[in-house]
XYZ file of C-alpha atoms in Angstrom:
719
model
C -0.013 0.018 -0.012
C 3.037 2.302 0.446
C 3.263 2.602 -3.274
C -0.019 4.426 -3.598
C 1.390 7.789 -2.600
C 4.031 7.512 -5.407
C 1.227 6.735 -7.824
C -0.488 10.028 -6.823
C 3.010 11.821 -7.108
C 3.315 10.381 -10.708
C -0.147 11.493 -11.562
C 0.439 14.928 -10.211
C 3.604 15.204 -12.357
C 1.593 14.051 -15.354
C -1.105 16.735 -14.822
C 1.187 19.473 -13.936
C 2.945 19.068 -17.392
C -0.344 19.943 -19.067
C -1.898 22.134 -16.480
C -4.803 19.826 -16.043
C -7.021 20.957 -13.096
C -10.245 19.072 -13.768
C -9.095 15.901 -11.947
C -8.944 16.272 -8.158
C -6.101 14.143 -6.894
C -5.939 13.045 -3.210
C -3.788 15.558 -1.293
C -3.381 17.285 2.140
C -4.530 20.800 2.257
C -3.083 22.874 5.166
C -5.389 25.680 6.369
C -5.191 28.033 9.377
C -5.152 31.586 10.606
C -2.187 33.949 9.944
C 0.852 33.124 12.217
C -0.744 29.963 13.412
C 2.337 27.913 12.722
C 1.488 26.205 9.398
C 4.899 26.906 7.839
C 6.652 25.520 10.791
C 4.609 22.352 10.684
C 5.549 21.760 7.072
C 9.177 22.397 7.582
C 9.157 19.955 10.487
C 7.620 17.331 8.145
C 10.320 18.005 5.652
C 13.081 18.373 8.228
C 14.571 21.372 6.434
C 14.320 25.055 6.652
C 13.041 25.971 3.186
C 10.008 28.225 3.531
C 10.164 32.086 3.719
C 9.483 33.339 7.227
C 8.668 36.720 8.744
C 5.937 38.735 10.438
C 2.501 39.291 8.982
C 1.360 37.342 5.824
C 4.265 35.443 4.309
C 2.631 32.706 2.252
C 0.798 34.547 -0.472
C 0.500 31.939 -3.153
C -0.650 28.340 -2.760
C 2.394 25.970 -2.451
C 1.775 22.407 -3.803
C 4.473 20.461 -1.933
C 5.127 16.796 -3.038
C 7.343 14.844 -0.572
C 9.092 11.828 -2.168
C 10.697 9.290 0.109
C 14.083 8.379 -1.447
C 15.348 5.023 -0.407
C 18.966 3.881 -0.610
C 18.104 1.457 -3.365
C 15.926 3.774 -5.403
C 18.034 4.637 -8.453
C 15.195 5.618 -10.792
C 14.339 8.907 -9.053
C 18.051 9.858 -9.029
C 18.049 10.463 -12.702
C 16.703 13.495 -14.406
C 14.325 13.007 -17.225
C 15.765 12.612 -20.701
C 14.606 11.464 -24.190
C 17.243 8.795 -24.220
C 18.852 6.821 -21.497
C 22.401 8.309 -22.188
C 21.065 11.811 -21.843
C 19.688 11.266 -18.398
C 22.034 12.770 -15.632
C 22.443 11.053 -12.124
C 21.882 13.290 -9.103
C 24.279 12.451 -6.323
C 22.851 14.649 -3.593
C 21.034 13.162 -0.644
C 18.313 15.573 -0.783
C 17.155 17.990 -3.432
C 14.194 19.985 -4.622
C 12.771 20.726 -8.148
C 10.180 23.368 -9.211
C 7.783 22.915 -12.091
C 8.275 26.476 -13.289
C 12.001 25.973 -13.742
C 11.591 22.873 -15.591
C 14.544 20.406 -14.985
C 16.856 22.686 -12.639
C 17.861 20.784 -9.540
C 18.095 22.601 -6.169
C 20.314 20.944 -3.709
C 20.843 24.082 -1.498
C 17.487 24.506 0.448
C 18.418 28.234 0.873
C 18.134 28.618 -2.829
C 14.651 26.902 -2.620
C 13.498 29.473 -0.015
C 14.766 32.295 -2.303
C 13.073 30.870 -5.380
C 9.703 30.535 -3.447
C 10.140 34.182 -2.455
C 11.092 35.436 -5.823
C 8.241 33.631 -7.642
C 5.715 34.945 -5.037
C 6.926 38.360 -5.544
C 6.735 37.918 -9.351
C 3.138 37.213 -9.470
C 1.890 38.719 -6.246
C 3.871 41.801 -5.986
C 6.122 42.877 -3.246
C 3.513 44.461 -0.741
C 1.470 41.676 0.561
C -0.763 40.943 -2.353
C -1.976 37.516 -2.924
C -2.308 35.286 -6.084
C -4.281 32.229 -6.920
C -1.667 30.480 -9.219
C 0.060 27.634 -7.201
C 3.839 27.120 -6.897
C 4.720 23.571 -7.406
C 7.557 22.135 -5.556
C 8.874 18.529 -5.278
C 11.462 17.436 -2.513
C 13.233 14.228 -2.736
C 14.699 12.959 0.607
C 15.266 9.868 2.561
C 14.063 11.724 5.687
C 10.566 12.287 4.571
C 7.380 10.113 4.184
C 5.679 10.417 0.862
C 2.920 13.102 0.997
C 1.331 15.645 -1.144
C 0.568 18.864 0.697
C -0.905 22.268 -0.159
C 0.081 25.268 1.976
C -2.277 28.080 1.648
C -2.144 31.756 2.788
C -3.113 32.171 6.496
C -6.619 33.719 7.028
C -6.563 37.354 8.067
C -9.031 40.030 9.035
C -7.336 43.339 8.230
C -5.761 44.253 5.079
C -2.049 45.535 5.028
C 0.227 47.003 2.418
C -1.408 46.968 -0.989
C -3.904 44.178 -0.155
C -7.428 44.866 -1.302
C -10.044 45.689 1.281
C -11.715 42.304 0.610
C -8.564 40.273 1.418
C -10.367 38.318 4.084
C -12.969 37.183 1.468
C -10.297 36.409 -1.220
C -8.192 34.190 1.143
C -11.309 32.503 2.309
C -12.528 31.781 -1.203
C -9.077 30.326 -2.030
C -9.096 28.045 0.947
C -12.736 26.846 0.043
C -11.529 26.136 -3.510
C -8.957 23.614 -2.313
C -10.692 21.968 0.669
C -13.900 21.558 -1.319
C -11.861 18.943 -3.305
C -13.680 15.646 -2.126
C -10.332 13.934 -2.392
C -8.498 16.339 -0.099
C -7.795 15.719 3.577
C -7.986 18.892 5.520
C -5.183 19.689 7.922
C -6.878 22.417 10.254
C -3.952 24.239 12.122
C -4.813 26.105 15.282
C -2.357 27.656 17.851
C -2.672 26.257 21.411
C -2.540 29.699 22.947
C -5.734 30.588 21.159
C -9.219 29.426 22.061
C -10.070 26.328 20.102
C -13.727 27.317 19.825
C -12.773 30.322 17.749
C -10.680 28.458 15.343
C -11.369 29.849 11.759
C -9.859 26.805 10.151
C -12.125 24.296 11.889
C -15.083 26.533 11.203
C -14.255 26.569 7.479
C -13.391 22.830 7.413
C -16.853 22.087 8.894
C -18.654 24.053 5.973
C -17.227 21.504 3.358
C -16.899 18.530 5.619
C -19.699 18.562 8.069
C -19.299 14.820 8.987
C -15.558 15.227 9.700
C -14.575 12.280 7.669
C -11.610 14.066 6.113
C -10.590 16.645 8.635
C -7.450 16.268 10.953
C -6.715 19.022 13.515
C -3.207 20.135 14.538
C -2.522 22.194 17.628
C 0.629 24.086 17.499
C 2.761 26.185 19.934
C 2.024 23.863 22.916
C 5.024 25.359 24.721
C 3.563 28.920 24.536
C 0.488 28.463 26.678
C 0.042 30.401 29.764
C 1.497 29.151 32.911
C -0.786 26.842 34.750
C -2.713 25.806 31.578
C -2.401 22.809 29.312
C -4.036 21.444 26.230
C -5.058 18.079 27.583
C -8.744 18.548 27.163
C -8.208 19.882 23.626
C -5.893 17.019 22.480
C -8.282 14.466 23.995
C -11.140 15.887 21.950
C -13.179 16.891 25.040
C -13.496 20.556 23.830
C -14.138 20.090 20.056
C -14.226 16.555 18.861
C -12.455 15.812 15.546
C -13.208 12.497 13.826
C -9.657 11.906 12.450
C -7.986 13.123 15.563
C -6.178 16.052 17.175
C -2.350 16.106 17.129
C -0.302 18.494 19.168
C 3.128 19.724 18.105
C 5.854 22.049 19.312
C 7.055 24.649 16.746
C 10.469 26.378 16.524
C 10.302 29.709 18.313
C 11.103 32.895 16.360
C 14.468 33.007 18.124
C 15.206 29.565 16.972
C 14.496 30.484 13.392
C 16.719 33.696 13.671
C 19.555 31.459 15.148
C 18.882 28.872 12.361
C 18.539 26.072 14.968
C 18.591 22.717 13.404
C 15.185 21.157 12.891
C 16.312 17.800 14.200
C 17.369 19.408 17.407
C 13.949 21.133 17.608
C 12.327 17.793 17.179
C 14.328 16.294 19.989
C 13.299 19.307 22.201
C 9.697 18.741 21.037
C 9.874 15.050 22.167
C 11.452 16.155 25.574
C 8.617 18.694 26.196
C 5.796 16.227 25.358
C 7.291 13.732 27.614
C 7.484 16.182 30.398
C 4.245 17.950 29.949
C 1.879 15.338 28.475
C 3.639 11.976 29.342
C 0.357 9.846 28.936
C -0.187 10.996 25.343
C 3.305 11.867 24.232
C 3.360 9.027 21.828
C 0.224 10.156 20.066
C 1.530 13.708 19.407
C 4.559 15.351 17.961
C 5.836 15.897 14.418
C 6.957 12.320 13.800
C 3.605 10.946 14.718
C 1.789 13.750 12.686
C 3.860 12.683 9.563
C 3.002 8.897 10.076
C -0.602 9.626 10.628
C -0.706 11.824 7.433
C 0.994 9.213 5.479
C -1.463 6.522 6.739
C -4.579 8.795 6.186
C -3.486 9.751 2.769
C -2.826 6.167 1.618
C -6.186 4.998 2.912
C -7.777 7.972 1.230
C -5.987 7.230 -1.963
C -7.184 3.637 -1.847
C -10.840 4.852 -1.483
C -10.384 7.474 -4.300
C -8.563 5.460 -7.012
C -11.616 3.690 -8.348
C -13.491 6.917 -8.953
C -10.277 8.594 -10.122
C -9.943 5.777 -12.686
C -13.317 6.438 -14.066
C -12.720 10.138 -14.157
C -9.559 9.572 -16.089
C -11.180 7.279 -18.579
C -14.039 9.671 -19.189
C -11.579 12.578 -19.848
C -9.457 10.369 -22.071
C -12.358 9.602 -24.249
C -13.424 13.317 -24.370
C -9.865 14.443 -25.495
C -9.655 11.581 -27.984
C -12.973 12.778 -29.635
C -11.632 16.277 -29.509
C -8.277 15.280 -31.076
C -10.253 13.431 -33.875
C -12.104 16.621 -34.588
C -8.950 18.530 -35.183
C -7.840 15.843 -37.826
C -4.626 14.074 -38.451
C -1.589 15.658 -40.059
C -2.136 16.100 -43.810
C -0.388 13.756 -45.982
C -2.044 13.729 -49.275
C -3.255 17.369 -49.660
C -4.784 16.809 -53.083
C -7.011 13.949 -51.987
C -8.020 15.983 -48.780
C -8.934 18.997 -50.852
C -11.268 16.892 -52.954
C -12.689 15.219 -49.925
C -13.479 18.608 -48.321
C -15.116 20.037 -51.438
C -17.275 16.894 -51.754
C -18.247 17.013 -48.093
C -19.139 20.795 -48.425
C -21.181 20.192 -51.468
C -22.922 17.293 -49.910
C -23.644 19.240 -46.791
C -25.071 22.145 -48.765
C -27.318 20.147 -50.787
C -28.621 18.000 -48.027
C -29.290 21.128 -46.088
C -31.662 22.378 -49.069
C -33.191 18.942 -49.628
C -33.891 18.418 -45.796
C -31.711 15.213 -45.721
C -29.025 16.454 -43.315
C -28.099 14.186 -40.394
C -28.765 16.607 -37.619
C -32.183 18.218 -38.252
C -32.683 21.577 -36.665
C -35.669 21.944 -34.159
C -35.475 25.397 -33.160
C -35.730 27.230 -36.354
C -36.416 26.698 -40.037
C -33.209 26.324 -42.211
C -32.244 25.602 -45.777
C -34.905 24.110 -47.960
C -37.559 24.480 -45.360
C -36.929 28.146 -45.218
C -37.046 28.464 -49.020
C -40.369 26.648 -48.914
C -41.696 29.070 -46.248
C -40.573 31.920 -48.435
C -42.517 30.534 -51.484
C -45.694 29.610 -49.728
C -45.966 31.847 -46.719
C -44.096 35.051 -47.362
C -44.430 35.392 -51.031
C -47.955 33.753 -51.214
C -49.366 35.760 -48.342
C -47.808 38.942 -49.919
C -49.537 38.292 -53.226
C -52.825 37.382 -51.499
C -52.738 40.705 -49.499
C -52.548 42.787 -52.701
C -55.950 44.278 -53.487
C -56.941 43.780 -57.146
C -58.377 47.321 -57.190
C -55.835 48.783 -54.856
C -54.778 52.430 -55.777
C -57.597 52.522 -58.373
C -60.544 54.874 -57.825
C -63.730 55.044 -59.740
C -62.589 58.499 -61.202
C -59.492 56.775 -62.531
C -61.728 54.211 -64.169
C -64.118 56.815 -65.589
C -61.227 58.940 -66.809
C -59.721 55.774 -68.516
C -63.020 55.012 -70.225
C -63.313 58.575 -71.592
C -59.678 58.730 -72.572
C -60.152 55.422 -74.547
C -63.015 56.902 -76.756
C -60.969 59.826 -78.034
C -63.069 62.383 -79.826
C -66.041 60.112 -80.321
C -68.724 59.788 -77.572
C -68.691 56.200 -76.108
C -71.689 54.015 -77.442
C -70.152 51.046 -75.424
C -67.586 50.534 -72.664
C -64.260 50.467 -74.567
C -62.100 47.360 -74.052
C -59.091 49.449 -74.228
C -59.858 51.126 -70.799
C -60.161 47.555 -69.339
C -56.824 46.563 -70.660
C -55.032 49.783 -69.805
C -56.215 49.423 -66.184
C -55.732 45.783 -65.690
C -52.097 46.212 -66.953
C -51.568 48.822 -64.357
C -52.676 46.391 -61.672
C -50.621 43.549 -62.948
C -47.498 45.567 -62.730
C -47.878 45.650 -58.973
C -47.033 41.880 -58.813
C -43.475 42.498 -60.019
C -41.922 43.883 -56.865
C -43.011 41.170 -54.539
C -41.939 38.672 -57.148
C -38.369 40.102 -57.238
C -38.431 40.297 -53.442
C -39.008 36.660 -53.320
C -35.937 35.980 -55.408
C -34.029 38.221 -53.158
C -35.032 36.294 -49.991
C -34.151 32.937 -51.585
C -30.775 34.331 -52.640
C -30.184 35.531 -49.025
C -31.114 31.983 -47.604
C -28.678 30.393 -50.140
C -26.030 32.667 -48.993
C -26.772 31.951 -45.387
C -26.311 28.349 -45.949
C -22.854 28.906 -47.265
C -21.856 30.783 -44.135
C -23.317 28.180 -41.792
C -21.713 25.227 -43.558
C -18.387 26.996 -43.665
C -18.217 28.073 -39.968
C -19.472 24.908 -38.382
C -22.759 26.485 -36.905
C -24.543 23.594 -35.160
C -27.921 24.502 -36.558
C -26.738 23.102 -39.998
C -25.757 19.448 -39.377
C -23.135 17.571 -41.273
C -20.390 20.260 -41.416
C -16.765 19.255 -41.843
C -14.372 20.208 -39.139
C -11.812 21.030 -41.916
C -13.615 24.209 -42.623
C -12.398 25.496 -39.315
C -9.060 23.846 -39.522
C -8.147 25.578 -42.969
C -9.369 29.182 -42.879
C -7.981 30.179 -46.160
C -9.832 27.283 -47.916
C -12.938 28.268 -46.025
C -12.693 31.911 -47.169
C -12.033 30.592 -50.860
C -15.184 28.367 -50.762
C -17.380 31.262 -49.600
C -16.026 33.548 -52.331
C -16.547 30.875 -55.047
C -20.170 30.117 -53.820
C -20.968 33.836 -53.402
C -19.742 34.443 -56.946
C -21.947 31.459 -58.215
C -24.991 32.787 -56.503
C -24.324 36.311 -57.786
C -24.147 35.026 -61.359
C -27.495 33.285 -61.083
C -29.177 36.325 -59.456
C -29.667 38.424 -62.653
C -30.768 35.440 -64.761
C -33.452 34.630 -62.149
C -34.555 38.146 -61.856
C -34.804 38.603 -65.617
C -36.856 35.290 -65.851
C -39.273 36.797 -63.192
C -39.534 40.010 -64.994
C -40.310 38.123 -68.169
C -43.081 36.275 -66.458
C -44.657 39.541 -65.559
C -43.987 40.923 -68.774
C -45.666 38.028 -70.588
C -48.831 38.685 -68.692
C -48.710 42.232 -69.716
C -48.059 41.436 -73.283
C -51.408 39.929 -73.990
C -54.648 40.247 -72.063
C -56.439 36.960 -72.864
C -60.020 37.753 -72.481
C -60.809 34.330 -73.820
C -59.245 32.672 -70.955
C -61.521 29.901 -69.724
C -61.497 31.162 -66.155
C -62.589 34.586 -67.614
C -65.702 33.412 -69.368
C -68.006 34.688 -66.680
C -66.560 38.176 -66.912
C -66.970 38.089 -70.739
C -70.716 37.265 -70.443
C -71.039 40.080 -67.943
C -69.501 42.391 -70.529
C -71.913 41.319 -73.240
C -74.722 42.065 -70.883
C -73.262 45.546 -70.304
C -73.262 46.177 -74.126
C -76.830 45.235 -74.507
C -77.765 47.452 -71.707
C -75.787 50.365 -73.126
C -77.693 49.933 -76.518
C -80.875 50.368 -74.516
C -79.577 53.294 -72.537
C -78.517 55.195 -75.665
C -82.202 55.178 -77.018
C -83.717 56.677 -73.971
C -84.533 60.233 -73.429
C -84.161 62.138 -70.216
C -87.602 60.765 -69.059
C -86.534 57.207 -69.640
C -88.573 56.652 -72.883
C -86.844 54.122 -75.119
C -87.021 55.643 -78.648
C -85.585 52.708 -80.527
C -88.122 50.311 -79.096
C -91.088 52.704 -79.737
C -89.908 53.152 -83.257
C -90.035 49.399 -83.603
C -93.593 49.475 -82.144
C -94.683 52.193 -84.457
C -93.473 50.343 -87.524
C -95.582 47.417 -86.440
C -98.781 49.684 -86.058
C -101.324 50.204 -88.912
C -100.849 53.300 -90.975
C -102.595 56.498 -89.618
C -102.083 59.357 -87.519
C -102.837 57.298 -84.435
C -102.586 53.890 -83.097
C -102.904 52.153 -79.894
C -99.825 50.862 -78.089
C -99.554 47.648 -76.222
C -100.833 49.253 -72.908
C -104.008 50.395 -74.630
C -102.947 54.178 -74.611
C -102.855 56.337 -77.568
C -100.068 58.666 -78.726
C -99.116 60.495 -81.791
C -96.024 59.990 -83.882
C -95.823 63.718 -84.352
C -95.040 63.852 -80.534
C -91.523 62.662 -81.330
C -91.259 62.748 -85.169
C -91.334 66.123 -86.948
C -90.844 66.210 -90.539
C -89.525 62.498 -90.422
C -86.554 63.457 -88.181
C -85.845 62.704 -84.561
C -85.685 65.757 -82.319
C -82.196 66.752 -81.367
C -81.451 65.870 -77.672
C -78.436 68.158 -77.546
C -78.465 70.407 -74.466
C -79.080 74.119 -74.912
C -76.325 76.391 -73.525
C -77.340 79.830 -72.030
C -75.095 82.827 -72.386
C -74.236 82.863 -68.741
C -72.569 79.356 -69.170
C -70.253 80.621 -71.939
C -67.292 82.702 -71.977
C -67.672 83.888 -75.473
C -68.619 87.365 -76.467
C -71.710 88.152 -78.561
C -71.054 87.789 -82.233
C -68.031 85.612 -81.792
C -67.393 82.559 -84.080
C -68.758 80.320 -81.365
C -72.014 82.063 -81.413
C -72.313 82.715 -85.077
C -75.506 81.386 -86.630
C -77.410 81.326 -83.468
C -79.533 84.414 -83.593
C -80.336 86.122 -80.240
C -77.995 83.794 -78.236
C -74.374 83.822 -77.253
C -73.498 80.165 -77.023
C -69.782 79.132 -76.279
C -69.300 75.777 -78.247
C -65.640 75.585 -77.110
C -65.686 75.650 -73.302
C -62.444 75.230 -71.208
C -61.495 71.661 -71.277
C -60.881 70.228 -67.790
C -57.502 68.218 -67.392
C -59.288 65.967 -64.830
C -62.882 64.976 -64.395
C -64.358 67.179 -61.717
C -65.523 65.382 -58.624
C -69.257 64.808 -58.853
C -71.816 62.157 -58.462
C -71.769 59.593 -61.194
C -74.839 59.042 -63.308
C -76.479 55.590 -63.318
C -74.797 54.630 -66.476
C -71.437 55.848 -65.386
C -71.677 54.006 -62.076
C -72.606 50.811 -63.913
C -69.740 51.170 -66.352
C -67.223 51.533 -63.485
C -68.731 48.640 -61.533
C -68.402 46.430 -64.560
C -64.835 47.550 -65.220
C -63.973 46.795 -61.671
C -65.504 43.346 -61.888
C -63.529 42.660 -65.017
C -60.309 43.889 -63.558
C -60.649 41.814 -60.396
C -61.594 38.740 -62.218
C -58.647 38.926 -64.638
C -56.183 40.101 -61.932
C -56.922 36.954 -59.813
C -56.127 34.777 -62.828
C -52.758 36.561 -63.366
C -51.861 36.475 -59.755
C -52.541 32.757 -59.495
C -50.283 32.274 -62.527
C -47.611 34.415 -61.006
C -47.782 32.744 -57.633
C -47.165 29.371 -59.312
C -44.563 30.368 -61.910
C -42.272 32.477 -59.858
C -41.228 29.823 -57.381
C -40.799 27.384 -60.164
C -38.588 29.771 -62.105
C -36.555 30.536 -58.821
C -36.053 26.804 -58.264
C -35.057 26.140 -61.751
C -32.776 29.178 -62.544
C -31.367 29.603 -58.989
C -31.564 26.820 -56.406
C -31.413 23.754 -58.623
C -28.784 25.343 -60.883
C -26.616 26.169 -57.799
C -27.021 22.628 -56.419
C -26.213 20.894 -59.853
C -23.113 23.027 -60.554
C -21.557 23.980 -57.200
C -19.243 20.989 -56.805
C -18.033 21.316 -60.432
C -17.596 24.987 -59.763
C -15.594 24.438 -56.559
C -13.335 21.875 -58.219
C -12.595 24.092 -61.266
C -11.968 27.166 -58.965
C -9.959 25.498 -56.204
C -8.333 22.278 -57.345
C -5.324 23.947 -58.839
C -1.917 22.570 -58.095
C -0.298 25.928 -57.583
C -2.770 26.863 -54.729
C -3.367 23.559 -53.055
C -0.656 24.138 -50.472
C -1.886 27.698 -49.636
C -5.403 26.624 -49.274
C -4.556 23.819 -46.950
C -2.415 25.970 -44.531
C -3.653 25.004 -41.082
C -4.980 27.596 -38.569
C -2.370 28.338 -35.914
C -5.206 28.067 -33.405
C -6.147 24.625 -34.468
C -2.600 23.461 -34.559
C -1.962 24.777 -31.035
C -5.161 23.111 -29.785
C -4.237 19.720 -31.357
C -1.045 19.880 -29.700
C -2.539 20.622 -26.214
C -5.143 17.635 -26.859
C -2.422 15.359 -27.808
C -0.289 16.145 -24.625
C -3.509 15.878 -22.455
C -4.482 12.533 -23.937
C -0.993 11.161 -23.543
C -1.006 12.342 -19.793
C -4.460 10.803 -19.262
C -3.289 7.538 -20.893
C -0.277 7.386 -18.672
C -2.439 8.176 -15.679
C -4.762 5.310 -16.505
C -1.923 3.010 -17.044
C -0.379 3.755 -13.626
C -3.873 3.280 -11.888
C -4.314 0.072 -13.898
C -0.962 -1.282 -12.794
C -1.865 -0.471 -9.095
C -5.147 -2.156 -9.471
C -3.393 -5.373 -10.683
C -1.681 -5.492 -7.515
C -5.000 -5.841 -5.614
C -4.418 -2.894 -3.318
C -8.146 -2.199 -3.437
């Protein structure tokens, strides 16, 4: 079981090389108030004076201390690491230290170790009592130590000094909690004997994260500094505050001993003598040697309990980093084949996104082909349906069009030219939403390029190579954008032609327009009847037909039995003129002018001022009926055209834009990208990806080593 601690030390070394902090290794975390004697306890465990000492806060960075017991027959640990056996150098010193941040440098003088700790602390924390969360990693090899892994933390304080922030108490407390919250950590709570145990900040903090006390061990320091007539017997026996793993008392070196550089071995002898004299009944269960053995035993048992979970955690992380490494791809050997593979993958991903056959179907938003379908049938379709067939067209516009279509001749019937003129005006309103439909589809096709190229998860099936080779990604985007840009004018032209075709020929013989044609014929017949009526509503044409059917004579009976005279409406064989009479006050002509010539006694202006617009007035019954009929004809034909465009525009967009891009994108990419002179440039790997791959490789190597170490221990049936 003694080999378990070296296993953890090896694991610590493995994870230190890659800066891995997600795996919590079993270790002993030392916490206590400022000047409670933590550093003295650690120096006693090592048996050497190697920690910076002084008044106030001295430990200002976490110190991860690995103690490696070096037996006489241990030859492996006496060699520095080297890539080859002949490059490894033997270390002949009995004891030495090694820092992680100084790589392979060996420190055989512990005064140099102390100086390096001080310098590294000042480098990161400043020279005026500031603290830093980054740990210092130190490994000490010695035949005088037991194998342990300890973490020395800054002492908890209340009042900031120097350039310490006002919340220094909270910062140190949070730092201590960060380490002791590790479920695989044993908490070594240090309290000075000359203070009240019930006010111990370290025990209070330990109880927050370890309420059952399963991993808390208490150490009472400075037993020799208690007031005369008092002792720590009740405290050490656990009668004041019980601690499940026990309470161990030690005697520290005094400040005078430190100044005089008193040997630690002599101090430990003095400690043993003091315990035998002051606490003879429990002397064998206290003191620094007993503390070291207890910590070693607790740590080994704790490691034994933690290794199964640690093995599981290592395996999980190894699988995650293997997957991450796979995503970064292997080193490129055949660049030509890889380029073709990337182009094929991109083209396949792009097409499958449009067709809806991608592996990862998005459930949070419409994308690709689904969005294009939505544009066709929801956005474009609803926009067309919202267009009023008569929008922007007033009855005055219709009446003006009818009059303009007749020219100089009064209209006997509603002219078809006016209908054609007005319906074309309404059809032109369908062009703008049709072109907007093309624009929206083009934007979505461009959006698919960006998503497929930048690995956005909403578009499944992307290739990681697009992130790995940024220049290739940029070039693919340029080629695809250019291809879409070329197809856009062609598609717009086709859509414009669709509308132009509808404007070119107004097909009044369209099968769906038959009802409107029938209504138009009815209107013509009604107009014939209207033109033969006088102001009183009498139909002269019909009456003339009736008269011709009567017997000759001055009088005849009509079908209603009444009698009337032909002379009432026929004078000298001519129909009375129904032209309106103009009074002088309605004219602007002077008497005797050409306009009034030939009209004796009256000044009639036959050329009144011609209005540029029809004045606003109430329409006559006939005018109202003409406008209604034109409106119905326009609406009927507009709906036919709108239906045609609603069907033809999406088909044209699919043929000229979407399908054309799908069919030609791979060949376009190959012709533009697969060129010998630019393959190397396109497949230049991103520096970021290369660095991440290296990190993943190192981490995977470390995890595999850790798993192998744990497996070897498991094979020895140590748990």
